[in-house]
Coordinates of C-alpha atoms in Angstrom, one line a residue:
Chain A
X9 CA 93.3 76.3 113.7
X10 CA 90.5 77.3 110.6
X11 CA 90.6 80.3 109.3
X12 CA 88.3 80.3 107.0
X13 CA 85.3 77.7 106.9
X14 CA 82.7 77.9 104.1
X15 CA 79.5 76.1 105.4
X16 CA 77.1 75.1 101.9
X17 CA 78.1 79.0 101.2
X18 CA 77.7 80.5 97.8
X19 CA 78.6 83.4 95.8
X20 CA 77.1 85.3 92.9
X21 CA 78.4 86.9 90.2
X22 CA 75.7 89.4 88.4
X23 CA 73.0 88.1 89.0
X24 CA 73.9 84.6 88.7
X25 CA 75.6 81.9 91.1
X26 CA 79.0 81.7 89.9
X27 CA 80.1 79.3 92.9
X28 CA 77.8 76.9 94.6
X29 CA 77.8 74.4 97.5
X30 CA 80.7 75.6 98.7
X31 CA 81.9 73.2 102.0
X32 CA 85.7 73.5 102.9
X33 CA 88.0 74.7 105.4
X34 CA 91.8 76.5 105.9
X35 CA 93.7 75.9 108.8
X36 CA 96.5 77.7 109.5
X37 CA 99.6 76.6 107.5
X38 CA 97.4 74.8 104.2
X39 CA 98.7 75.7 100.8
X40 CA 95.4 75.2 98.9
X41 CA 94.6 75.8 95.2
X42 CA 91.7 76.5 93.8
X43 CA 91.3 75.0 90.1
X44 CA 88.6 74.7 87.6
X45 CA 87.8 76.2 83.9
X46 CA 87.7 79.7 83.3
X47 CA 84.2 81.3 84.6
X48 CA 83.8 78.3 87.0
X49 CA 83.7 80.5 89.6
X50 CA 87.4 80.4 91.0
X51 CA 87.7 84.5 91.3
X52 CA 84.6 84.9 92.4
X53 CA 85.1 82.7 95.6
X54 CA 88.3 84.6 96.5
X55 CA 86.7 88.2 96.3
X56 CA 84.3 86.6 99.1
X57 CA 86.7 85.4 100.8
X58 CA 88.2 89.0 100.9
X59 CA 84.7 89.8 102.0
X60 CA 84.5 92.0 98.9
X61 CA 81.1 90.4 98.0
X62 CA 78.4 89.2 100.8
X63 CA 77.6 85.0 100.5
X64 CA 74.4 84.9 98.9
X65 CA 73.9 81.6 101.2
X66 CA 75.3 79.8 103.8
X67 CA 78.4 81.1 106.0
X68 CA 81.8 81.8 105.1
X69 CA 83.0 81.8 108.8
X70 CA 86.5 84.2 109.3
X71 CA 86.7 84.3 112.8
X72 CA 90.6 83.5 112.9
X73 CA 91.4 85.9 110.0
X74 CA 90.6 89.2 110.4
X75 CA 90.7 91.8 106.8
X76 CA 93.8 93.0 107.5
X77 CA 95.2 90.3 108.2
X78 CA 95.6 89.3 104.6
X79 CA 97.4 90.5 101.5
X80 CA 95.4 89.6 98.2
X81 CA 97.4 89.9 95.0
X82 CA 94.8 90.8 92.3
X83 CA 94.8 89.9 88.7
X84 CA 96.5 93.2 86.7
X85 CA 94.3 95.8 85.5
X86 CA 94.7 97.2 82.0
X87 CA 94.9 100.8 83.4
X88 CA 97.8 99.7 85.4
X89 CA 100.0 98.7 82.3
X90 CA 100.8 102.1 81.5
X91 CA 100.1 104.0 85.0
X92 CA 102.9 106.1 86.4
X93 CA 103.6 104.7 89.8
X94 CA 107.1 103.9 91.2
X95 CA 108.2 100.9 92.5
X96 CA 108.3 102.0 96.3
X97 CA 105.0 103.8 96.3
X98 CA 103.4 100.5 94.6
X99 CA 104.9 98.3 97.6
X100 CA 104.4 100.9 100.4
X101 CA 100.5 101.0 99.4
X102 CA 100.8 97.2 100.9
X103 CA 100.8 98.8 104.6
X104 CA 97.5 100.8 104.0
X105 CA 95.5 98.1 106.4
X106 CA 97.9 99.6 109.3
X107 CA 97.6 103.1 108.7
X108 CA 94.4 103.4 111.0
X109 CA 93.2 106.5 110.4
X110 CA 96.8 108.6 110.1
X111 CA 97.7 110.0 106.9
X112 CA 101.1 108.9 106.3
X113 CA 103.3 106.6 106.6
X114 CA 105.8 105.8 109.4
X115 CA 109.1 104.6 109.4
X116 CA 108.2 101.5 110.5
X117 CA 106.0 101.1 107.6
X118 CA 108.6 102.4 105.0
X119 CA 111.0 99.9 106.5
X120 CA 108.9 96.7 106.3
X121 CA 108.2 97.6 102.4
X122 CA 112.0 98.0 102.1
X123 CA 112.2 94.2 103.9
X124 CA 109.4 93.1 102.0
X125 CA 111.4 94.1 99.0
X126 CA 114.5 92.6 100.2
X127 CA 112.3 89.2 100.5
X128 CA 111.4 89.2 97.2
X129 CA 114.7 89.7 95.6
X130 CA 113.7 93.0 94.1
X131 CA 115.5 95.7 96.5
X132 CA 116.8 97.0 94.0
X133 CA 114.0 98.1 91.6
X134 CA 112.8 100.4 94.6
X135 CA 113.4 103.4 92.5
X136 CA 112.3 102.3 88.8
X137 CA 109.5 102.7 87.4
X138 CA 106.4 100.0 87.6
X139 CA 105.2 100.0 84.6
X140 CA 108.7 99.1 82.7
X141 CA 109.8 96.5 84.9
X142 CA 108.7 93.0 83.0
X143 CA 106.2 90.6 84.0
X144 CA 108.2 88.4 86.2
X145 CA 109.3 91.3 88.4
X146 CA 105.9 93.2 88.4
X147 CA 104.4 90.3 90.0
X148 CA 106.9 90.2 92.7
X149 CA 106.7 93.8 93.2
X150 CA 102.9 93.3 93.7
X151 CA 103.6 90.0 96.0
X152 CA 105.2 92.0 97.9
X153 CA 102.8 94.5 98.1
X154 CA 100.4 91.4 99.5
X155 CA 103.0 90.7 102.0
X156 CA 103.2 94.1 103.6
X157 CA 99.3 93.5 104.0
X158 CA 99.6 90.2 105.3
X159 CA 99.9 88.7 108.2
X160 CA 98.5 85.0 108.4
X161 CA 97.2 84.8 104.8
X162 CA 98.2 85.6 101.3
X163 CA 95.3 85.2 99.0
X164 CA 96.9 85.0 95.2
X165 CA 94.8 85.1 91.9
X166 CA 96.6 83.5 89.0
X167 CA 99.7 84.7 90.3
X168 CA 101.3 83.3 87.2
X169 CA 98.8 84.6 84.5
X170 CA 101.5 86.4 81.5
X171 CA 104.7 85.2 82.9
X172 CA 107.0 82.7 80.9
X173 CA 107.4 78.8 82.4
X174 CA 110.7 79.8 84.0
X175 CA 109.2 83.5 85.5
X176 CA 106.2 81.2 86.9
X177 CA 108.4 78.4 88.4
X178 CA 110.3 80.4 90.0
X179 CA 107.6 82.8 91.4
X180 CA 105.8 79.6 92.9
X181 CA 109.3 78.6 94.4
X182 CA 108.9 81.7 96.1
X183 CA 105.4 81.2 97.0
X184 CA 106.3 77.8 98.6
X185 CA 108.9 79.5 100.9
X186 CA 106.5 82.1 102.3
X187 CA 104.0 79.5 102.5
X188 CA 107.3 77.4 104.8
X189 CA 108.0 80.5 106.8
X190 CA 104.0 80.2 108.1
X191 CA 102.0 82.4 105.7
X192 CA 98.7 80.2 104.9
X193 CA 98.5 80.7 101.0
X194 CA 95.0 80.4 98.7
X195 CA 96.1 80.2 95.2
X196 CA 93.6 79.9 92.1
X197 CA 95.8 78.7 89.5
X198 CA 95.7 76.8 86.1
X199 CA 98.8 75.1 86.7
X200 CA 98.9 71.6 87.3
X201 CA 102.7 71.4 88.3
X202 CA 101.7 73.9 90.7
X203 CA 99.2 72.2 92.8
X204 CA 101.3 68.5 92.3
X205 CA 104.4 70.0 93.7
X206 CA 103.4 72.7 96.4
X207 CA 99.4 72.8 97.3
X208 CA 98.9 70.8 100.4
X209 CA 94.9 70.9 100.1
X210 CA 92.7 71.4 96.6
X211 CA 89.4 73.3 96.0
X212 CA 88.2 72.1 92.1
X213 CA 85.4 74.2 90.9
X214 CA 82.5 74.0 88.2
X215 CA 80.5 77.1 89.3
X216 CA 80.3 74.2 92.3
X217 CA 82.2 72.4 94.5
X218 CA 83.3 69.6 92.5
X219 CA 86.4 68.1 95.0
X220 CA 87.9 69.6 98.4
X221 CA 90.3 67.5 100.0
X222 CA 94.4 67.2 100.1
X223 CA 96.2 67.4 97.1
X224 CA 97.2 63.4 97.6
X225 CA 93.2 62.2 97.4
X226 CA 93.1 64.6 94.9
X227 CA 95.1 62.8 92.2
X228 CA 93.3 59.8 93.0
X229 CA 89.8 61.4 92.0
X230 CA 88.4 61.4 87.7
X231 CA 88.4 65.2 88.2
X232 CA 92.4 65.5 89.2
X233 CA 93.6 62.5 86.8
X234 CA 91.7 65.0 84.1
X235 CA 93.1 68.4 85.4
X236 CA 96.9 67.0 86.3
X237 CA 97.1 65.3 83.0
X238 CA 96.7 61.9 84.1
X239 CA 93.6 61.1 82.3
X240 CA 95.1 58.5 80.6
X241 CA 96.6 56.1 83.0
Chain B
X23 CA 107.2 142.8 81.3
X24 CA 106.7 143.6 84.6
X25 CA 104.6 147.2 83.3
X26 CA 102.7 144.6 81.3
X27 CA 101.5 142.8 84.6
X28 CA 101.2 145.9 87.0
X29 CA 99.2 147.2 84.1
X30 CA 96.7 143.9 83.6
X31 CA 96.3 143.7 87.1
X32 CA 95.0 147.0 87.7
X33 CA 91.8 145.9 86.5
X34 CA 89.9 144.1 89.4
X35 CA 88.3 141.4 87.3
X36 CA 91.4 140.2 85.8
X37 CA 92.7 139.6 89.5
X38 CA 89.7 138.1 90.1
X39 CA 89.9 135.9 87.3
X40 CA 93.2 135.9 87.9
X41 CA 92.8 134.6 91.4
X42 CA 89.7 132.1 90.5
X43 CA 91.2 130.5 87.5
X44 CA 94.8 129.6 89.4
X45 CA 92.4 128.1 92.4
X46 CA 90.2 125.9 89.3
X47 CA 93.9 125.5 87.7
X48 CA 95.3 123.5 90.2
X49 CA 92.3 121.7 91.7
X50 CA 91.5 120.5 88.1
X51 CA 95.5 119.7 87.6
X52 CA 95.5 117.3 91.6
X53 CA 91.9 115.6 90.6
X54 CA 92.5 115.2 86.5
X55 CA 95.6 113.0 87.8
X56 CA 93.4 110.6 89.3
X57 CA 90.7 110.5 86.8
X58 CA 92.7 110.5 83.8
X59 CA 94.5 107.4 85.7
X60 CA 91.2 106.0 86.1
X61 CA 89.8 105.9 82.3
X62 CA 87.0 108.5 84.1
X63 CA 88.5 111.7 81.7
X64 CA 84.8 111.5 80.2
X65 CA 83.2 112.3 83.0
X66 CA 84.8 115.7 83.2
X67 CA 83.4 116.4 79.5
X68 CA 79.8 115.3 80.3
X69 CA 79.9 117.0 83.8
X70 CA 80.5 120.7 81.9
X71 CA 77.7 120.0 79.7
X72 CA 75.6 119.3 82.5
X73 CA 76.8 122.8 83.8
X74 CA 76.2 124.4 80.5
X75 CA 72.2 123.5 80.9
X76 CA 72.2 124.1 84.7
X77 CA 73.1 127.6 84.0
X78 CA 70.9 128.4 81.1
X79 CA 68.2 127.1 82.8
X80 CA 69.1 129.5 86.2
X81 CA 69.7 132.7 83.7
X82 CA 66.2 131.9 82.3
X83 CA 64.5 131.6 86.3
X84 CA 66.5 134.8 86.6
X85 CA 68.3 132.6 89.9
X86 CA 71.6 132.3 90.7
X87 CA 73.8 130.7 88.8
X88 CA 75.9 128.6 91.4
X89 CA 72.9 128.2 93.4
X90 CA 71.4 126.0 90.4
X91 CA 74.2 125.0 89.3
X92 CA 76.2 123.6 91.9
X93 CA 73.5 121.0 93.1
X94 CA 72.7 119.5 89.3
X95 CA 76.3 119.0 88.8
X96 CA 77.3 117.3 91.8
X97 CA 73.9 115.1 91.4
X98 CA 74.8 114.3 87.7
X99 CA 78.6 113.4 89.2
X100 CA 77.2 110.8 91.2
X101 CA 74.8 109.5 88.3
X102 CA 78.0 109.5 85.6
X103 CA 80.0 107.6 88.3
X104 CA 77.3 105.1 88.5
X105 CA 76.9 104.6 85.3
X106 CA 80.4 103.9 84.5
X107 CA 80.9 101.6 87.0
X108 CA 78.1 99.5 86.2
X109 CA 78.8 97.3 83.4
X110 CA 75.3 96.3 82.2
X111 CA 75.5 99.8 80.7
X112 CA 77.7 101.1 78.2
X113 CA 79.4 104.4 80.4
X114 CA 80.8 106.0 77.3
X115 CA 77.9 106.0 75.3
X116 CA 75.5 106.7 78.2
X117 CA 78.0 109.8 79.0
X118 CA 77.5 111.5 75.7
X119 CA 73.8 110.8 76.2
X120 CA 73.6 112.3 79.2
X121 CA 75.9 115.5 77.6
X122 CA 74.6 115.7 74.5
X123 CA 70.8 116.2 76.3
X124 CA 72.0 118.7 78.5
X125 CA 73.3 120.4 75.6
X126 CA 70.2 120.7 73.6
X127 CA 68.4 121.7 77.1
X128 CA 70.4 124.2 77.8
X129 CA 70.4 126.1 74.1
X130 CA 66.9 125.3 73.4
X131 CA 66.0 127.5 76.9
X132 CA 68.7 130.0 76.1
X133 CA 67.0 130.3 72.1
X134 CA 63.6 130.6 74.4
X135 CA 64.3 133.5 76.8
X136 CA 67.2 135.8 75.4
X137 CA 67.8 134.6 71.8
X138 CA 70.7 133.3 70.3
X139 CA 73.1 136.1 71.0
X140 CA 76.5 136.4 72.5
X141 CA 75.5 134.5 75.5
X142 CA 75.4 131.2 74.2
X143 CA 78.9 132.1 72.9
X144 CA 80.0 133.4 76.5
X145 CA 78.3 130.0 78.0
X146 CA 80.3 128.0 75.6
X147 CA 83.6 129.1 75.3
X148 CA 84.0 131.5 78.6
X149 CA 84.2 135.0 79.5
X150 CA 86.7 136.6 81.7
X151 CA 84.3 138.9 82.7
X152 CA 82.0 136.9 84.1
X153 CA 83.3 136.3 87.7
X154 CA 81.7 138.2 90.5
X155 CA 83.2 138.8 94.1
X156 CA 81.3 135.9 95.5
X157 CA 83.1 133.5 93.1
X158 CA 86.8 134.3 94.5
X159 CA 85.8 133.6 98.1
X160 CA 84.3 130.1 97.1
X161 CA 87.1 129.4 94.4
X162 CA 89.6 130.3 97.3
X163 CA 87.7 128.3 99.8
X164 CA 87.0 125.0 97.6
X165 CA 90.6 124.7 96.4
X166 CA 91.8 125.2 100.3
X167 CA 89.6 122.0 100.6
X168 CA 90.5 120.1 97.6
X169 CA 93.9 120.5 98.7
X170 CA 93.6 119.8 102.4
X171 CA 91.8 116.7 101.8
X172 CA 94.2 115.0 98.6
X173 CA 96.9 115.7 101.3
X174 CA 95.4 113.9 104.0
X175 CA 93.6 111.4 101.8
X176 CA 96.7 110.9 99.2
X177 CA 98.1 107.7 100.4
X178 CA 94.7 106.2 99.8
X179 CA 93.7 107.6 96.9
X180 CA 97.2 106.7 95.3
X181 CA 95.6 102.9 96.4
X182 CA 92.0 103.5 95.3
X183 CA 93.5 105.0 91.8
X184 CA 96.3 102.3 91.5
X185 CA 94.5 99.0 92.0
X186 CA 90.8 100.0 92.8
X187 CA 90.6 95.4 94.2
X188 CA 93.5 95.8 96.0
X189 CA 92.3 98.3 98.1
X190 CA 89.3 96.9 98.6
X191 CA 90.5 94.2 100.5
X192 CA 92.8 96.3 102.7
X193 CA 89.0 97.6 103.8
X194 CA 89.7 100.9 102.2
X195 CA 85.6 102.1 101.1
X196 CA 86.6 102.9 98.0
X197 CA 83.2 103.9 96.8
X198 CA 83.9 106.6 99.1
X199 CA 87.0 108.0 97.7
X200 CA 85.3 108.1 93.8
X201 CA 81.9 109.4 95.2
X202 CA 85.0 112.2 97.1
X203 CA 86.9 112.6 93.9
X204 CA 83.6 113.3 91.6
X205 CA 82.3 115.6 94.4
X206 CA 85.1 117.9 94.5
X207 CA 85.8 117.3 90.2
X208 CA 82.4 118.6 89.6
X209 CA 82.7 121.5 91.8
X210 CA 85.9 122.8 90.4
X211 CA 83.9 122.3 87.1
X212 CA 81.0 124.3 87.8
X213 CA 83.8 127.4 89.1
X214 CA 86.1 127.2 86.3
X215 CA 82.9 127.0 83.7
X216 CA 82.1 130.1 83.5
X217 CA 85.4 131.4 82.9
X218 CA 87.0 128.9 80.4
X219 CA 83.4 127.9 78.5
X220 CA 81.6 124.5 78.9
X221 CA 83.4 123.6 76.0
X222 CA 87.5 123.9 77.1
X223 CA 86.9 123.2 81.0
X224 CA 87.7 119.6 80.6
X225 CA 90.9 120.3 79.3
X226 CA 92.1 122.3 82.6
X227 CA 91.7 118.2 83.9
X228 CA 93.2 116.3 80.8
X229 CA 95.5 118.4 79.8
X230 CA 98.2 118.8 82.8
X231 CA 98.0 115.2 83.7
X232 CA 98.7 114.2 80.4
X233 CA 101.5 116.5 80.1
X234 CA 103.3 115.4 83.2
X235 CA 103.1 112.1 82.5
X236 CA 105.1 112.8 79.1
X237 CA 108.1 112.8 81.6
X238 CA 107.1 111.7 85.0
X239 CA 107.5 108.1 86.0
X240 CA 106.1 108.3 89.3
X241 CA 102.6 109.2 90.8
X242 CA 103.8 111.1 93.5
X243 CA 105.9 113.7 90.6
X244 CA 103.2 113.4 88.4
X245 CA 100.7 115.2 90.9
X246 CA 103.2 117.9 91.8
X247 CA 104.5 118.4 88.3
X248 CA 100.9 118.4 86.2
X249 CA 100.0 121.2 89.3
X250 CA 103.1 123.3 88.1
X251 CA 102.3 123.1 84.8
X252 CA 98.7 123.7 85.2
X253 CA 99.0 127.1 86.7
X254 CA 102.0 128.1 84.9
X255 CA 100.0 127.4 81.5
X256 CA 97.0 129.1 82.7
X257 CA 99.1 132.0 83.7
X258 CA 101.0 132.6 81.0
X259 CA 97.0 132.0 79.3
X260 CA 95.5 134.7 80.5
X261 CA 98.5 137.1 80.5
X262 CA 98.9 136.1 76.5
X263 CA 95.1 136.4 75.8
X264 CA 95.2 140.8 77.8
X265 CA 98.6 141.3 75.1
X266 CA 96.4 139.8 72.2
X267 CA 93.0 140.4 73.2
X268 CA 92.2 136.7 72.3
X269 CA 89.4 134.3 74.5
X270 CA 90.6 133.3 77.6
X271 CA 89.5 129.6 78.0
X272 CA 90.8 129.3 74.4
X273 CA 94.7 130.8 74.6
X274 CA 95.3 129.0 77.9
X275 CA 94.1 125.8 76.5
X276 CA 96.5 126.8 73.4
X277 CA 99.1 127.4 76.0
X278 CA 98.7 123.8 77.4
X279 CA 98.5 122.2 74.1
X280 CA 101.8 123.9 73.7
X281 CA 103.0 122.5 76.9
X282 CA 102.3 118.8 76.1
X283 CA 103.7 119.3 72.8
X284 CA 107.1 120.1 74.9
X285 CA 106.9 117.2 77.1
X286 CA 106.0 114.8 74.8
X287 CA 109.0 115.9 72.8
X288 CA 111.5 115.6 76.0
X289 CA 110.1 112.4 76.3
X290 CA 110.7 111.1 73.3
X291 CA 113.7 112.7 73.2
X292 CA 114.5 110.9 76.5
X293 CA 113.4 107.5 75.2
X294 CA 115.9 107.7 71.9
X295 CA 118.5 109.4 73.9

């Protein structure tokens, strides 16, 4: 089943088209990365997705994933390196799609952060502070923010940015498990081991669509033997 | 001590500054959490300058102050909002643009109709005499707001302040919660003005979250511990500037400065320790 289909959509970024010609689908399930050079448009594209930003032409067609049915983990802020927020309250603001128009939380909502939590690995940092955990565990703390939010789709935006090699494999392990346990995952990433091992489908970018297809036919193309380090075979 | 008090608060416009400037005290102290948080501390600065004109321009139409005032302020809230949210502009630099003018407005109409005299002074830095009967009920009734709606609201505008994206995507209008936050910022600005000067109001909305956040690791204790400290500093404030006879906007700012100093010694002291 799609859930999201781009039809010759495209996005702009102030002023300018940052993403062009956009043609490609998710179905229910995919693991896709979305690659390219910085500025080539790969943030952009998600925040339409989200439906943060209106396609300047085409469709982006959403009919099988509603808003809140998807948790979006954001690149980090510079405010939010020194802001005073626990742990719990970080994760808990993850449910704020199913608060409806109530004030506060439930119980129901407080447990699934716990569970989401537990998920993670990171139960235990549910009374620290955010802003002195390190990298590795702030980005799980925020993944499982997304997950509380989620509920077919976890849309991720350099999930890996900051983090050491063995932080980052292991955070994409983790990301391949959610993606197993039926999450549909949209990744842009820079990581070529990344998309090799995990992405089922690929999205290359040049502020337009340069490849869509699945990550085998990928590595086959000029543009994946370049980005997957393969150039020279 | 307690002679001291009975004695100051014999006098009705110490209660009723008494009685305003706890109301602007802890509105300031729930909204400066969110705009410190938010780089937006500016905003509080230009928005008192703004006042400062608004009200020597309604003393010079012999109209009422809030009547004036109230209206330009929240208008120039929404404008300074804009502005630093649109990136083609610089927001700092278009903020002291924006305060400096109203500045220069409001003294050259003040020179104009009443001369440089003790006004300006009272405009500036505050006067505790200056609030009337009118101003408790509204101080009263805006901070019975202000806290009504950051109760309801405080779950999302925890999210808005936290990770302004994150929100969005969960289809929280977060335009609506700044536009919300500004609103009620400019009119606790426009209250406490008068009182604490156009000058020191700003720091009623720096200075407590600041403080708290000396010690506080989490948002939920920072909110309810930079509202303690807010009215306990403007308390003691006013109480220390009736044993002194010193300005009132000045000593409870000299009180809060006091305060951070204190926290930021715990916490460092917690750091080492």
């Amino acid at each position: 089943m799609a859930l999201i289909a781009c039809r010759n959509a495209s996005f702009a970024y102030e002023g300018h088209v940052a993403a062009g010609g956009l043609s490609f689908t998710v179905n229910a399930g995919d693991y896709l990365c979305v690659v390219g050079e910085n500025g080539s448009g790969k943030s952009t594209l998600l925040k339409g997705l989200l439906r943060l930003i209106a396609p300047r032409q085409g469709d982006v067609l959403t009919d099988g994933l509603r808003a809140d049915e998807i948790g979006y983990l954001p690149q980090q802020t510079a405010a939010q390196k020194d802001f005073p927020a626990g742990v719990f309250e970080v994760v808990l603001s993850g449910c704020l799609p199913r608060l409806g128009l109530r004030p506060f939380y439930s119980r129901k909502e407080k447990t699934e952060a716990r569970e989401n939590l537990r998920r993670l690995g990171v139960l235990e940092l549910r009374g620290r502070c955010y802003r002195e955990l390190s990298g590795g565990q702030q980005k799980r703390v925020l993944l499982a923010r997304a997950l509380c939010a989620a509920r077919k789709a976890l849309l991720l935006d350099e999930p890996a940015a900051g983090l050491d090699p063995a932080a980052a494999q292991e955070l994409y392990r983790t990301i391949r498990e959610l993606n197993s346990s039926g999450l549909t995952v949209v990744m842009v990433t820079h990581d070529a081991r990344c998309v090799t091992e995990y992405a089922t489908h690929v999205l290359h970018l040049r502020n337009e669509q340069v490849f869509f297809g699945t990550a085998g036919d990928y590595a086959r193309t000029d543009a994946g033997r370049r980005f997957l380090g393969g150039g020279a075979a | 001590m307690i002679a001291t008090l009975a004695e100051m608060f014999s006098y009705t416009f110490l209660v009723r500054a008494a009685v305003v400037g706890l109301m602007v005290a802890l509105c300031s102290a729930l909204l400066g959490v969110s705009l410190v948080l938010k780089r937006y501390s500016m905003i509080g600065d230009g928005l008192s300058h703004v006042g400062f004109g608004a009200l020597a321009v309604a003393t010079a139409m012999r109209a009422a102050p809030l009547a004036v005032s109230i209206p330009v302020v929240v208008l120039a809230a929404f404008l300074l909002l804009r502005v630093s949210e649109n990136s083609k502009i610089r927001g700092d630099a278009a903020i002291a643009l924006i305060s400096t003018s109203s500045l220069a407005v409001g003294v050259l109409v003040i020179s104009m109709t009443t001369g440089m005299n003790t006004d300006v002074c009272n405009y500036l830095f505050g006067s505790i005499l200056a609030m009337s009967k009118a101003d408790v009920y509204l101080s009263v009734a805006l901070s019975a707001a202000v806290l009504v709606l950051f109760a309801l609201f405080y779950n999302r505008i925890f999210a808005v302040t936290f990770d302004e994206s994150f929100a969005k995507a969960c289809g929280v209008n977060a335009g609506a919660y700044n536009a919300l936050i500004a609103l009620l910022t400019a009119l606790t600005i426009v209250l406490g003005m008068r009182m604490m000067g156009a000058l020191l109001i700003t720091s009623l909305i720096i200075f407590p979250a600041l403080t708290s956040m000396r010690l506080c690791k989490k948002f939920r204790s920072v909110i309810v511990c930079s509202a303690a400290v807010s009215v306990v500093c403007f308390f003691a404030g006013v109480v220390l500037s009736y044993l002194y006879a010193t300005p009132t906007g000045a000593s409870v700012v000299a009180v809060n400065i006091a305060a951070f100093a204190a926290f930021s010694l715990a916490g460092f002291l917690r750091e080492r320790g």
